[in-house]
Amino acid sequence: MAAALLLPSTVQAAVVTIAPHQATYKLSLANARSQSSVAGVDGSMTFTWADACDAWTIEQRFQVKFTYAEGEQVDLNTSYVTWESKDGRAYRFNVRKSTNGELDEELKGEARLDGDKGGTARYVLPEPHEVTLKPGTMFPTAHTLHLLSRGQPGLYVSAPVFDGAEAEGASDVGALLGRMVTPAPADVKGTDLLQARAHRVYMAFFPTDSREPLPEYESNLTLLENGVVRSMQIDYGDFKVDVRLESLEAAPKPPC
């Protein structure tokens, strides 16, 4: 059964009904500027958003091959496994990043938030340390639900978001809700989950406590009201990557 969440706000919020699901996406190069060293992108992403009764769990895995203009090829593999309480206060994470089969970095730990007062992230890997989370910080699923609950085109939300993917802590994320759209029919399995209306969402990701005026990267996505990402384009500045949905199915219901 899909779960419902109502977030309080001075702006009237809507009830968000999430459809736990498993999705696969195809990654490819959309375009590259003339000065870009990237000549090709080929990969896949699997994404599972599951209901764990009192929490959400997410498993996200990337397998991407970058081909550079001089002919070199680099294989990047990244996996994220997270657990996030439905009240948005507790979070656990395990992130692994590898290049050409060699482990680059592993991050593991947990974090807690005290409402809007901020909180603390405690890392076990790559080495034990703590990071203070600023007031207003959100975890990833709470951030997505926050955006969906507003649903007002033109609404801009800026907040630190902590996902455990960086040892330095949270990233500042600016998100702009665009107009509602009705996506064209898709030739993928799980089309019953694609019947929901969609938001166009534009997001910019800035490094932690950075004074740089430009984001590290930006994304433009079509996000269905049930939480399914229909499509996405990621802009890294000198090249862009298309993320296209290939398959979709409902995740198993939990025995709550």
Coordinates of C-alpha atoms in Angstrom, one line a residue, residues 45-230:
M45 CA 21.0 3.3 -13.2
T46 CA 18.8 1.1 -11.1
F47 CA 16.6 2.8 -8.4
T48 CA 14.5 1.1 -5.8
W49 CA 12.3 3.2 -3.4
A50 CA 10.7 0.9 -0.9
D51 CA 8.4 1.3 2.1
A52 CA 9.8 -0.2 5.3
C53 CA 6.7 0.6 7.4
D54 CA 8.2 3.3 9.6
A55 CA 10.9 4.3 7.1
W56 CA 11.8 4.6 3.4
T57 CA 14.7 2.7 2.0
I58 CA 16.4 3.6 -1.2
E59 CA 18.9 1.6 -3.3
Q60 CA 20.5 3.4 -6.2
R61 CA 23.3 2.0 -8.4
F62 CA 25.1 3.6 -11.3
Q63 CA 27.3 1.9 -13.9
V64 CA 28.7 4.4 -16.3
K65 CA 31.4 4.4 -18.9
F66 CA 32.9 7.7 -20.0
T67 CA 34.8 8.0 -23.2
Y68 CA 37.1 10.9 -23.5
A69 CA 38.2 12.8 -26.7
E70 CA 41.7 11.3 -26.6
G71 CA 40.2 7.8 -26.6
E72 CA 40.6 6.9 -22.9
Q73 CA 37.6 5.1 -21.2
V74 CA 36.8 5.2 -17.5
D75 CA 34.2 2.9 -15.8
L76 CA 32.5 4.5 -12.8
N77 CA 30.4 2.4 -10.4
T78 CA 28.5 4.0 -7.5
S79 CA 26.0 2.4 -5.1
Y80 CA 23.9 4.2 -2.4
V81 CA 21.9 2.3 0.2
T82 CA 19.9 4.4 2.6
W83 CA 17.3 4.2 5.3
E84 CA 15.3 7.3 6.3
S85 CA 12.6 7.4 9.0
K86 CA 9.2 8.8 7.8
D87 CA 9.3 11.6 10.3
G88 CA 12.4 12.9 8.5
R89 CA 14.6 12.8 11.7
A90 CA 16.8 9.7 11.4
Y91 CA 19.0 8.5 8.5
R92 CA 21.5 5.8 7.7
F93 CA 23.7 5.5 4.7
N94 CA 26.3 3.3 3.0
V95 CA 27.9 4.7 -0.2
R96 CA 30.6 3.0 -2.3
K97 CA 32.4 4.6 -5.3
S98 CA 34.8 2.8 -7.6
T99 CA 36.7 3.6 -10.8
N100 CA 37.8 0.8 -13.2
G101 CA 37.0 -1.8 -10.6
E102 CA 39.1 -0.2 -7.8
L103 CA 37.4 1.1 -4.7
D104 CA 37.8 4.9 -4.5
E105 CA 35.8 5.7 -1.5
E106 CA 33.3 4.2 1.0
L107 CA 31.1 6.3 3.3
K108 CA 29.0 4.9 6.0
G109 CA 27.2 6.3 9.0
E110 CA 24.1 7.8 10.4
A111 CA 22.5 11.2 11.0
R112 CA 19.8 12.7 13.1
L113 CA 17.9 16.0 12.9
D114 CA 16.0 17.9 15.6
G115 CA 13.3 19.3 13.5
D116 CA 14.3 22.6 11.9
K117 CA 17.1 23.1 14.4
G118 CA 19.7 21.1 12.4
G119 CA 21.5 18.0 13.7
T120 CA 24.6 15.8 13.5
A121 CA 26.0 13.3 11.0
R122 CA 28.3 10.6 12.4
Y123 CA 30.5 8.8 9.9
V124 CA 32.1 5.4 10.5
L125 CA 33.8 5.4 7.1
P126 CA 36.0 6.7 5.5
E127 CA 37.1 7.6 9.0
P128 CA 35.2 8.3 12.2
H129 CA 34.1 11.9 12.4
E130 CA 31.1 14.1 13.0
V131 CA 29.6 16.9 10.9
T132 CA 27.2 19.5 12.1
L133 CA 24.0 19.8 10.0
K134 CA 22.7 23.4 9.7
P135 CA 19.2 24.4 10.7
G136 CA 16.8 23.6 7.9
T137 CA 18.7 20.6 6.6
M138 CA 16.6 17.8 5.1
F139 CA 17.3 14.2 4.2
P140 CA 16.7 13.2 0.5
T141 CA 13.3 11.6 0.7
A142 CA 11.9 14.3 3.0
H143 CA 13.2 16.9 0.5
T144 CA 11.4 15.1 -2.4
L145 CA 8.2 14.9 -0.4
H146 CA 8.5 18.5 0.6
L147 CA 8.6 19.5 -3.1
L148 CA 5.7 17.3 -4.1
S149 CA 3.5 18.5 -1.2
R150 CA 3.8 22.1 -2.4
G151 CA 3.0 21.5 -6.1
Q152 CA 2.9 25.2 -6.9
P153 CA 4.5 26.1 -10.3
G154 CA 7.1 28.9 -9.8
L155 CA 7.8 27.9 -6.1
Y156 CA 11.5 28.0 -5.3
V157 CA 12.9 26.0 -2.4
S158 CA 16.5 26.3 -1.1
A159 CA 17.7 24.0 1.6
P160 CA 20.8 22.0 2.7
V161 CA 20.2 18.3 1.8
F162 CA 22.3 15.5 3.5
D163 CA 22.5 12.2 1.7
G164 CA 25.9 10.9 3.0
A165 CA 27.5 10.9 -0.4
E166 CA 30.2 13.4 0.7
A167 CA 32.4 13.3 3.8
E168 CA 32.0 17.1 4.2
G169 CA 28.3 16.9 4.9
A170 CA 25.2 18.4 3.3
S171 CA 25.0 20.1 -0.1
D172 CA 22.9 23.2 -0.7
V173 CA 20.2 22.5 -3.2
G174 CA 18.0 25.0 -5.0
A175 CA 14.8 23.6 -6.5
L176 CA 12.3 25.3 -8.8
L177 CA 8.9 23.7 -9.5
G178 CA 7.9 24.3 -13.1
R179 CA 4.6 23.8 -14.8
M180 CA 2.5 20.6 -14.6
V181 CA 2.8 18.4 -17.6
T182 CA 1.2 15.2 -19.0
P183 CA 4.0 13.1 -20.3
A184 CA 3.6 11.2 -23.6
P185 CA 2.9 7.5 -23.3
A186 CA 6.0 5.4 -22.6
D187 CA 6.8 2.0 -24.1
V188 CA 8.0 0.5 -20.7
K189 CA 6.7 -2.1 -18.3
G190 CA 4.8 -0.8 -15.4
T191 CA 2.7 1.8 -17.3
D192 CA 0.0 1.7 -14.6
L193 CA 2.5 3.6 -12.3
L194 CA 2.9 6.3 -15.1
Q195 CA -0.7 7.5 -15.0
A196 CA 0.0 10.2 -12.4
R197 CA 0.5 13.9 -13.4
A198 CA 4.0 15.2 -13.5
H199 CA 6.0 18.2 -12.3
R200 CA 8.9 19.7 -14.2
V201 CA 11.6 20.3 -11.5
Y202 CA 14.8 22.2 -12.0
M203 CA 17.5 21.6 -9.4
A204 CA 21.0 23.1 -8.7
F205 CA 23.5 21.4 -6.4
F206 CA 26.2 23.5 -4.6
P207 CA 29.1 22.1 -2.6
T208 CA 29.0 22.3 1.2
D209 CA 29.6 25.8 2.6
S210 CA 30.8 27.0 -0.8
R211 CA 31.0 30.6 -1.9
E212 CA 31.0 29.7 -5.5
P213 CA 28.2 31.4 -7.4
L214 CA 27.8 28.5 -9.8
P215 CA 26.5 25.0 -8.9
E216 CA 28.6 21.8 -9.3
Y217 CA 25.8 20.5 -11.5
E218 CA 22.1 21.0 -12.4
S219 CA 19.3 18.6 -13.2
N220 CA 16.0 19.0 -15.1
L221 CA 13.6 16.2 -14.3
T222 CA 10.0 15.1 -14.9
L223 CA 8.8 14.0 -11.5
L224 CA 5.4 12.3 -11.2
E225 CA 3.2 13.0 -8.3
N226 CA 3.7 9.5 -7.0
G227 CA 7.4 9.9 -6.7
V228 CA 8.5 8.2 -10.0
V229 CA 11.1 10.0 -12.0
R230 CA 10.0 9.8 -15.6

